[in-house]
Short mmCIF file of C-alpha atoms and ligand atoms in Angstrom, two decimals:
data_model
loop_
_atom_site.label_atom_id
_atom_site.label_comp_id
_atom_site.label_asym_id
_atom_site.label_seq_id
_atom_site.Cartn_x
_atom_site.Cartn_y
_atom_site.Cartn_z
CA MET S 1 -17.65 -29.94 2.09
CA HIS S 2 -15.24 -30.68 -1.12
CA ILE S 3 -14.96 -27.20 -3.55
CA ALA S 4 -12.77 -28.05 -6.78
CA ALA S 5 -11.61 -24.70 -8.99
CA VAL S 6 -11.79 -25.65 -13.12
CA ILE S 7 -9.12 -23.32 -14.33
CA PRO S 8 -9.74 -23.68 -18.88
CA ALA S 9 -6.62 -22.48 -20.10
CA ALA S 10 -6.30 -24.19 -23.61
CA GLY S 11 -6.97 -21.38 -25.40
CA THR S 12 -4.80 -19.76 -28.52
CA GLY S 13 -4.57 -16.90 -26.87
CA SER S 14 -5.21 -15.48 -30.85
CA ARG S 15 -6.27 -11.50 -30.19
CA ALA S 16 -3.17 -10.74 -27.65
CA GLY S 17 -1.24 -12.08 -30.11
CA LEU S 18 1.50 -13.18 -28.25
CA GLY S 19 2.68 -15.30 -30.32
CA LYS S 20 1.93 -17.84 -28.27
CA ASN S 21 -1.46 -19.52 -26.10
CA LYS S 22 -1.74 -15.30 -23.81
CA ILE S 23 -1.82 -18.26 -20.73
CA PHE S 24 2.32 -18.06 -21.20
CA GLY S 25 2.12 -15.03 -20.99
CA THR S 26 4.09 -12.98 -17.80
CA LEU S 27 3.18 -10.73 -15.70
CA GLY S 28 5.70 -8.86 -12.98
CA GLY S 29 7.51 -11.48 -14.42
CA GLU S 30 4.87 -14.74 -12.93
CA THR S 31 3.41 -16.20 -15.57
CA VAL S 32 -0.63 -15.62 -15.95
CA LEU S 33 -1.59 -19.48 -15.71
CA PHE S 34 0.60 -19.33 -12.05
CA ARG S 35 -1.16 -15.79 -11.20
CA THR S 36 -4.68 -18.19 -12.39
CA VAL S 37 -4.07 -21.60 -10.61
CA SER S 38 -2.52 -19.90 -7.07
CA ALA S 39 -4.55 -16.68 -6.01
CA PHE S 40 -7.48 -20.87 -6.23
CA LEU S 41 -4.53 -22.21 -4.52
CA ARG S 42 -4.12 -20.51 -1.70
CA HIS S 43 -8.62 -20.42 -1.11
CA PRO S 44 -8.75 -22.45 2.25
CA LEU S 45 -12.06 -23.40 1.11
CA VAL S 46 -10.64 -24.74 -2.85
CA SER S 47 -8.99 -28.48 -1.95
CA SER S 48 -8.79 -29.33 -5.82
CA LEU S 49 -7.80 -27.90 -8.77
CA ILE S 50 -7.80 -28.76 -12.38
CA VAL S 51 -6.35 -26.97 -15.08
CA SER S 52 -7.52 -28.20 -18.81
CA VAL S 53 -4.71 -27.17 -20.99
CA ASN S 54 -4.22 -28.03 -24.84
CA PRO S 55 -2.48 -31.71 -25.07
CA CYS S 56 1.04 -29.78 -26.18
CA GLU S 57 1.17 -27.51 -23.96
CA ARG S 58 0.78 -30.09 -21.25
CA GLU S 59 4.48 -30.24 -20.32
CA GLU S 60 4.85 -26.17 -20.32
CA ALA S 61 2.06 -26.02 -18.84
CA GLU S 62 3.08 -28.34 -15.86
CA ALA S 63 7.05 -25.74 -16.04
CA ALA S 64 5.02 -22.99 -15.34
CA LEU S 65 2.95 -25.34 -12.18
CA ALA S 66 6.41 -26.72 -10.32
CA PRO S 67 5.60 -24.66 -7.56
CA CYS S 68 1.99 -25.62 -7.29
CA ALA S 69 1.82 -28.81 -5.25
CA GLY S 70 -2.11 -31.67 -6.64
CA VAL S 71 -2.46 -30.17 -9.37
CA LEU S 72 -4.61 -32.18 -11.96
CA PHE S 73 -4.91 -32.39 -15.99
CA ALA S 74 -7.26 -32.07 -18.24
CA GLU S 75 -7.35 -32.26 -21.78
CA GLY S 76 -9.03 -29.19 -23.87
CA GLY S 77 -11.57 -28.85 -25.79
CA LYS S 78 -11.77 -27.58 -29.29
CA THR S 79 -14.05 -24.78 -27.76
CA ARG S 80 -14.09 -23.07 -23.67
CA THR S 81 -17.02 -25.52 -24.04
CA ARG S 82 -15.26 -29.07 -24.53
CA SER S 83 -12.38 -27.99 -21.83
CA VAL S 84 -14.45 -26.37 -18.99
CA GLN S 85 -16.72 -30.65 -19.78
CA ASN S 86 -13.40 -32.45 -19.86
CA ALA S 87 -12.67 -30.60 -16.98
CA LEU S 88 -15.55 -31.41 -15.02
CA GLU S 89 -16.02 -35.34 -16.31
CA ALA S 90 -11.75 -35.81 -14.86
CA LEU S 91 -13.84 -35.01 -11.74
CA ALA S 92 -16.38 -36.95 -11.68
CA ALA S 93 -14.27 -39.97 -12.40
CA LEU S 94 -11.79 -38.68 -8.65
CA PRO S 95 -12.71 -41.39 -6.00
CA SER S 96 -14.95 -38.72 -4.14
CA PRO S 97 -16.10 -35.83 -7.17
CA PRO S 98 -16.85 -32.08 -5.89
CA ASP S 99 -20.18 -31.00 -4.32
CA TYR S 100 -19.21 -27.32 -5.53
CA VAL S 101 -16.67 -26.16 -8.43
CA LEU S 102 -16.06 -23.26 -9.71
CA ILE S 103 -14.55 -22.48 -13.37
CA HIS S 104 -12.77 -19.80 -13.43
CA ASP S 105 -11.29 -18.60 -16.74
CA ALA S 106 -6.98 -19.24 -17.12
CA ALA S 107 -6.93 -15.33 -18.06
CA ARG S 108 -8.14 -13.09 -15.68
CA PRO S 109 -4.98 -13.95 -13.34
CA PHE S 110 -5.94 -11.41 -10.69
CA VAL S 111 -9.35 -12.29 -9.05
CA THR S 112 -9.25 -11.32 -5.25
CA GLN S 113 -10.06 -13.69 -2.85
CA LYS S 114 -12.68 -11.75 -1.70
CA ILE S 115 -14.45 -13.06 -5.11
CA ILE S 116 -13.86 -16.68 -4.79
CA ASP S 117 -14.81 -16.10 -1.65
CA ASP S 118 -18.17 -14.48 -2.44
CA CYS S 119 -18.47 -16.43 -4.90
CA ILE S 120 -18.54 -19.91 -2.16
CA ARG S 121 -20.60 -17.77 0.33
CA THR S 122 -23.04 -18.09 -2.47
CA VAL S 123 -23.24 -21.13 -3.90
CA ARG S 124 -23.77 -22.56 -1.43
CA MET S 125 -26.72 -20.75 -0.65
CA PHE S 126 -28.08 -20.27 -4.40
CA GLY S 127 -26.76 -23.62 -5.58
CA SER S 128 -25.05 -21.57 -8.33
CA ALA S 129 -23.52 -17.95 -8.25
CA VAL S 130 -21.60 -15.47 -10.94
CA CYS S 131 -19.59 -13.15 -10.82
CA ALA S 132 -21.00 -9.91 -12.49
CA LEU S 133 -20.77 -6.20 -12.70
CA PRO S 134 -23.48 -3.54 -13.40
CA CYS S 135 -23.66 -1.94 -16.37
CA THR S 136 -22.22 1.45 -16.64
CA ASP S 137 -22.55 2.47 -19.79
CA THR S 138 -25.41 3.15 -22.00
CA ALA S 139 -26.37 0.23 -22.95
CA VAL S 140 -28.57 -0.48 -26.30
CA LEU S 141 -29.86 -3.39 -29.22
CA ALA S 142 -28.83 -2.05 -32.63
CA GLU S 143 -29.36 -3.83 -36.06
CA GLY S 144 -27.07 -2.35 -39.09
CA GLY S 145 -25.12 -0.04 -37.18
CA PHE S 146 -28.13 1.86 -35.99
CA ILE S 147 -30.43 1.07 -32.72
CA ALA S 148 -32.64 -0.30 -32.98
CA LYS S 149 -33.94 0.20 -29.60
CA GLY S 150 -32.96 1.18 -26.01
CA VAL S 151 -31.88 -1.19 -23.20
CA GLU S 152 -33.42 -0.65 -18.94
CA ARG S 153 -29.82 -0.65 -17.92
CA ASP S 154 -31.03 -1.23 -14.74
CA LYS S 155 -30.92 -5.16 -15.94
CA LEU S 156 -27.67 -5.13 -17.48
CA PHE S 157 -24.93 -7.22 -16.18
CA THR S 158 -21.75 -8.10 -17.94
CA LEU S 159 -20.59 -11.73 -16.78
CA GLN S 160 -17.09 -12.80 -15.45
CA THR S 161 -15.62 -15.88 -14.13
CA PRO S 162 -15.49 -17.83 -11.12
CA GLN S 163 -18.53 -19.36 -12.25
CA GLY S 164 -19.98 -21.38 -9.20
CA PHE S 165 -22.18 -24.24 -9.05
CA SER S 166 -23.29 -27.16 -7.32
CA PHE S 167 -21.37 -30.20 -8.56
CA PRO S 168 -23.27 -32.06 -9.58
CA GLU S 169 -26.15 -30.30 -11.08
CA LEU S 170 -24.07 -28.82 -13.46
CA LEU S 171 -21.93 -31.48 -14.88
CA ALA S 172 -25.96 -33.59 -14.94
CA ALA S 173 -26.69 -29.94 -17.78
CA TYR S 174 -22.89 -30.26 -20.21
CA ARG S 175 -24.10 -34.08 -20.16
CA LYS S 176 -27.20 -32.11 -21.66
CA ILE S 177 -25.35 -30.46 -24.19
CA GLY S 178 -25.73 -30.84 -27.91
CA ASP S 179 -22.79 -32.17 -30.38
CA GLU S 180 -23.21 -28.49 -32.35
CA GLU S 181 -23.77 -26.65 -28.88
CA ASN S 182 -21.31 -24.08 -28.25
CA PHE S 183 -21.55 -21.57 -24.59
CA THR S 184 -19.35 -18.67 -23.76
CA ASP S 185 -19.92 -19.46 -20.90
CA ASP S 186 -20.84 -21.88 -17.44
CA SER S 187 -23.82 -20.05 -16.82
CA GLY S 188 -25.43 -20.37 -20.28
CA VAL S 189 -25.04 -24.51 -20.07
CA PHE S 190 -26.21 -24.12 -16.76
CA ALA S 191 -29.50 -21.85 -17.15
CA LYS S 192 -29.91 -23.92 -20.13
CA TYR S 193 -30.30 -27.08 -18.16
CA ALA S 194 -30.03 -26.84 -14.34
CA ALA S 195 -31.77 -24.25 -13.74
CA PRO S 196 -31.62 -20.14 -13.46
CA VAL S 197 -28.03 -18.79 -12.30
CA ARG S 198 -27.82 -16.30 -9.21
CA LEU S 199 -25.69 -13.78 -9.50
CA PHE S 200 -22.29 -12.37 -7.39
CA THR S 201 -21.25 -9.10 -7.30
CA GLY S 202 -17.65 -9.12 -9.26
CA ASP S 203 -14.68 -6.64 -9.37
CA ARG S 204 -13.43 -4.52 -12.24
CA ARG S 205 -10.80 -5.62 -11.45
CA ASN S 206 -10.95 -9.56 -12.46
CA ARG S 207 -11.23 -8.25 -15.72
CA LYS S 208 -9.95 -10.99 -18.76
CA LEU S 209 -6.61 -10.27 -20.75
CA THR S 210 -7.45 -10.59 -24.09
CA PHE S 211 -5.30 -7.96 -25.96
CA ALA S 212 -1.69 -7.75 -25.65
CA GLU S 213 -2.29 -4.09 -24.42
CA ASP S 214 -3.92 -5.95 -21.11
CA PHE S 215 -0.71 -7.65 -20.37
CA ALA S 216 0.69 -4.04 -19.57
CA MET S 217 0.83 -4.01 -15.77
CA GLU S 218 2.59 -0.68 -14.36
CA GLU S 219 5.32 -1.75 -12.21
CA TYR S 220 6.69 0.36 -8.74
CA LEU S 221 10.41 0.53 -8.26
CA THR S 222 12.94 1.79 -5.12
CA GLY S 223 16.17 2.23 -5.02
CA ILE S 224 17.90 3.98 -2.82
CA GLY S 225 21.56 6.22 -2.71
CA THR S 226 23.90 7.91 -0.24
CA ASP S 227 27.08 9.23 -0.90
CA THR S 228 29.48 12.00 1.38
CA HIS S 229 31.99 14.34 0.18
CA ALA S 230 34.80 16.36 3.23
CA PHE S 231 35.27 19.11 3.10
CA GLY S 232 38.55 20.83 2.42
CA THR S 233 39.19 23.29 -1.00
CA GLU S 234 39.69 26.97 -0.90
CA LYS S 235 36.53 27.19 -2.96
CA ASP S 236 34.02 29.54 -1.77
CA HIS S 237 30.79 28.14 -1.94
CA ILE S 238 29.55 23.84 -2.01
CA VAL S 239 26.42 23.19 -4.88
CA LEU S 240 24.33 21.07 -3.73
CA GLY S 241 21.46 20.36 -6.21
CA GLY S 242 22.81 22.62 -8.50
CA VAL S 243 22.53 25.38 -6.57
CA LYS S 244 25.72 27.29 -5.16
CA ILE S 245 25.55 27.82 -2.09
CA PRO S 246 27.86 30.91 -0.10
CA SER S 247 31.16 28.16 2.08
CA LYS S 248 33.84 29.00 4.29
CA SER S 249 35.01 25.96 1.90
CA GLY S 250 34.19 23.86 -0.43
CA LEU S 251 33.79 20.13 -0.38
CA VAL S 252 37.19 17.89 -1.79
CA ALA S 253 36.02 15.55 -5.47
CA HIS S 254 36.02 15.27 -8.54
CA SER S 255 33.54 16.78 -10.03
CA ASP S 256 31.09 19.33 -8.89
CA GLY S 257 31.18 17.50 -6.21
CA ASP S 258 27.03 17.56 -6.47
CA VAL S 259 26.78 15.13 -2.95
CA LEU S 260 23.26 15.64 -3.55
CA ALA S 261 22.74 15.36 -6.81
CA HIS S 262 25.21 12.10 -6.20
CA ALA S 263 23.39 10.45 -4.02
CA VAL S 264 19.76 11.14 -6.27
CA MET S 265 21.40 9.60 -9.07
CA ASP S 266 22.67 6.57 -7.13
CA ALA S 267 19.14 6.17 -5.44
CA LEU S 268 18.05 5.81 -9.27
CA LEU S 269 20.08 3.92 -10.57
CA SER S 270 19.25 1.42 -8.37
CA ALA S 271 16.08 1.65 -8.47
CA ALA S 272 15.81 0.75 -11.94
CA GLY S 273 19.20 -2.45 -10.89
CA LEU S 274 21.57 0.10 -12.91
CA TYR S 275 25.00 0.12 -11.75
CA ASP S 276 25.98 3.39 -9.41
CA ILE S 277 27.53 6.69 -10.51
CA GLY S 278 30.84 5.51 -9.93
CA HIS S 279 31.01 2.64 -12.83
CA HIS S 280 29.31 4.95 -15.70
CA PHE S 281 30.79 8.15 -14.58
CA PRO S 282 34.50 7.15 -13.44
CA ASP S 283 36.27 9.49 -10.98
CA THR S 284 39.99 8.40 -13.21
CA ASP S 285 38.06 9.63 -16.09
CA PRO S 286 39.48 13.55 -17.08
CA GLN S 287 35.69 14.22 -19.25
CA TYR S 288 34.62 14.25 -15.48
CA LYS S 289 36.63 16.47 -13.34
CA GLY S 290 34.66 19.20 -12.37
CA ALA S 291 31.58 17.38 -13.86
CA ASN S 292 28.55 19.81 -13.77
CA SER S 293 25.96 17.25 -11.99
CA LEU S 294 23.15 18.17 -13.22
CA ALA S 295 24.39 17.38 -16.54
CA LEU S 296 24.83 14.15 -15.21
CA MET S 297 21.41 13.46 -13.61
CA ARG S 298 20.20 14.37 -17.29
CA ARG S 299 22.30 11.64 -18.58
CA VAL S 300 20.66 8.50 -15.86
CA HIS S 301 17.32 9.94 -16.18
CA ALA S 302 18.77 9.48 -19.83
CA LEU S 303 19.12 5.97 -19.21
CA LEU S 304 16.51 5.28 -17.06
CA GLN S 305 14.00 6.31 -20.20
CA GLU S 306 15.77 3.97 -22.46
CA GLY S 307 15.17 0.77 -20.13
CA GLY S 308 11.38 1.87 -20.11
CA PHE S 309 10.83 3.33 -16.55
CA SER S 310 9.96 6.84 -15.09
CA VAL S 311 11.00 8.10 -12.79
CA VAL S 312 7.68 8.88 -9.57
CA ASN S 313 9.04 11.11 -6.99
CA VAL S 314 12.80 11.54 -5.48
CA SER S 315 13.40 11.27 -1.74
CA ALA S 316 16.40 12.77 0.11
CA ALA S 317 17.95 13.35 3.47
CA ILE S 318 21.25 16.37 3.56
CA ALA S 319 22.77 15.43 7.42
CA ALA S 320 24.82 19.27 7.30
CA GLU S 321 26.65 20.52 10.17
CA ARG S 322 26.60 23.79 7.53
CA PRO S 323 26.45 26.07 5.83
CA LYS S 324 23.17 27.49 6.30
CA LEU S 325 20.73 25.43 3.75
CA ALA S 326 17.49 26.24 4.37
CA PRO S 327 17.46 29.00 1.98
CA HIS S 328 18.38 27.18 -0.54
CA ILE S 329 16.38 24.27 -0.71
CA GLU S 330 13.47 25.30 -3.04
CA LYS S 331 15.90 26.15 -5.86
CA MET S 332 17.74 22.28 -5.12
CA LYS S 333 14.43 21.13 -5.86
CA GLN S 334 13.58 22.36 -9.35
CA ASN S 335 16.41 22.09 -10.52
CA ILE S 336 16.11 18.08 -9.99
CA ALA S 337 12.92 18.48 -11.20
CA ASP S 338 14.44 19.90 -14.79
CA ALA S 339 16.50 17.22 -14.84
CA LEU S 340 14.46 14.55 -13.58
CA GLN S 341 11.47 16.08 -16.09
CA ILE S 342 8.99 16.16 -13.76
CA SER S 343 7.51 18.18 -11.03
CA ALA S 344 8.89 19.69 -7.87
CA GLN S 345 6.16 18.40 -5.67
CA ARG S 346 7.64 15.27 -6.89
CA VAL S 347 10.67 16.23 -5.18
CA GLY S 348 11.88 15.43 -1.39
CA ILE S 349 14.84 17.68 0.05
CA SER S 350 15.25 18.05 4.32
CA ALA S 351 17.94 19.24 5.32
CA GLY S 352 19.34 18.83 9.21
CA THR S 353 22.63 18.82 11.23
CA ASN S 354 23.96 16.60 13.24
CA GLU S 355 24.15 17.53 17.03
CA GLY S 356 27.70 17.60 16.48
CA LEU S 357 28.22 14.49 16.22
CA GLY S 358 31.02 12.95 14.57
CA TYR S 359 32.47 14.39 10.88
CA ILE S 360 29.55 15.69 10.72
CA GLY S 361 28.55 17.71 13.53
CA ARG S 362 32.23 18.31 13.76
CA GLY S 363 32.00 20.02 9.98
CA GLU S 364 34.39 17.73 8.54
CA GLY S 365 32.30 17.03 5.69
CA ILE S 366 28.31 16.45 4.02
CA THR S 367 25.86 13.02 4.31
CA VAL S 368 23.52 12.98 1.30
CA THR S 369 20.67 9.50 1.96
CA ALA S 370 18.02 9.91 -0.56
CA THR S 371 15.67 7.69 -2.28
CA ALA S 372 14.19 6.47 -5.26
CA LEU S 373 10.24 5.53 -6.97
CA ILE S 374 10.41 4.06 -10.31
CA LYS S 375 7.65 3.32 -12.64
CA ARG S 376 8.33 0.65 -15.51
CA LEU S 377 6.29 1.28 -18.14
N1 LIG L 1 -10.15 -21.85 -23.55
C1 LIG L 1 -10.04 -23.42 -22.94
N2 LIG L 1 -10.19 -24.36 -24.14
C2 LIG L 1 -10.90 -23.35 -25.67
C3 LIG L 1 -10.86 -22.46 -25.68
C4 LIG L 1 -10.05 -21.52 -24.77
O1 LIG L 1 -9.60 -23.63 -21.81
N3 LIG L 1 -11.28 -23.75 -27.03
C5 LIG L 1 -10.31 -20.91 -22.05
C6 LIG L 1 -8.88 -20.14 -22.42
O2 LIG L 1 -7.38 -20.39 -22.50
C7 LIG L 1 -9.11 -18.85 -21.39
C8 LIG L 1 -10.43 -18.38 -20.86
O3 LIG L 1 -10.85 -19.63 -22.02
O4 LIG L 1 -8.25 -19.02 -20.02
C9 LIG L 1 -11.55 -17.93 -21.88
O5 LIG L 1 -11.05 -17.17 -23.15
P1 LIG L 1 -10.92 -15.79 -24.29
O6 LIG L 1 -10.35 -15.77 -23.50
O7 LIG L 1 -11.10 -16.06 -26.11
O8 LIG L 1 -8.65 -17.67 -24.45
P2 LIG L 1 -8.35 -17.62 -25.90
O9 LIG L 1 -9.36 -18.49 -27.25
O10 LIG L 1 -6.91 -18.82 -25.99
O11 LIG L 1 -7.96 -16.09 -26.61
P3 LIG L 1 -8.38 -15.47 -28.67
O12 LIG L 1 -10.50 -15.76 -28.06
O13 LIG L 1 -8.32 -14.35 -28.92
O14 LIG L 1 -7.65 -16.92 -29.43
MG1 LIG L 2 -11.10 -17.64 -27.22
#
């Protein structure tokens, strides 16, 4: 059984206003076109794939699809209907044309393997398979800005792609289309010139990228940071997470020695791919002598915001033989949460001894390891 995928990509993406065809827009560093095409190539039952592209964008499309082996190209047309038709004719000219064809908009990169599975299963059973979503809002027919009549919602569906068809039947249907005729999708052609169209249930995530805001994708990044400070000053306290904690001696540092704040800041900077705190706040710079580390954390937060990031959560593990930290944890959480403008539930802090082992166990210093999760946008 030969199943081919047709990916119409020859629009202009005028509504997205990206200044280029939206299929060359990127999501997390990959073009929309690459994402869509690779989803179909990944499916074990799809054995050939053809993309309809504007002739002037052929090179750019080939470059975007360079990692994908064996992709065929057809010339795009003035309308989507023509772009698909050109691809179908190119498939018909192959030495062994496909038995089934799955047509899918290049502009729907979130198609899942399950949707492709369901499309193939349905088309093999019924000869057609159109991805559909039941209508969840109340729908009406309107005329001149007024409701003309209500419609039964249970019978309403919105159609997406992929749309699968028996290849010979769809080809024959396309060959019957008149010169002036235009269809918004392939089910319209099949329904008019071939046979009733079978629906299968799609997935809301499989949305079509149409407007600029559709490209705004949430991206999450994690980071790790660690810091160690040695005991050894005359002070009677240490500072952890901005909390002054009584101690037999203080931590040696250029700043206030807030080893917890330092590890958290490094985790945040690392998540954003930025240089560490030593770069931003060098300990050779006199302005950071005795610096309040929570004030520096507010500056790290501002740097993240400038980079388009917000903080999701931070988590830190303190290894210290002394002093006793448990009574101070809640206040540390609140201080860090305030500096990062998140709620205290999003700051996790655990503290433990090192069971007497090593420099921590001998009470010579404190080490903190922290992780951070940040979100782009
Ligand atoms: N398409 C095509 N040939 C055309 C027009 C559209 O191959 N002449 C493709 C688009 O590239 C897209 C799919 O059909 O993958 C769905 O079309 P649509 O979302 O309307 O994309 P555009 O026409 O590019 O966008 P717009 O209508 O905003 O200009
Ligand atoms: Mg269009």
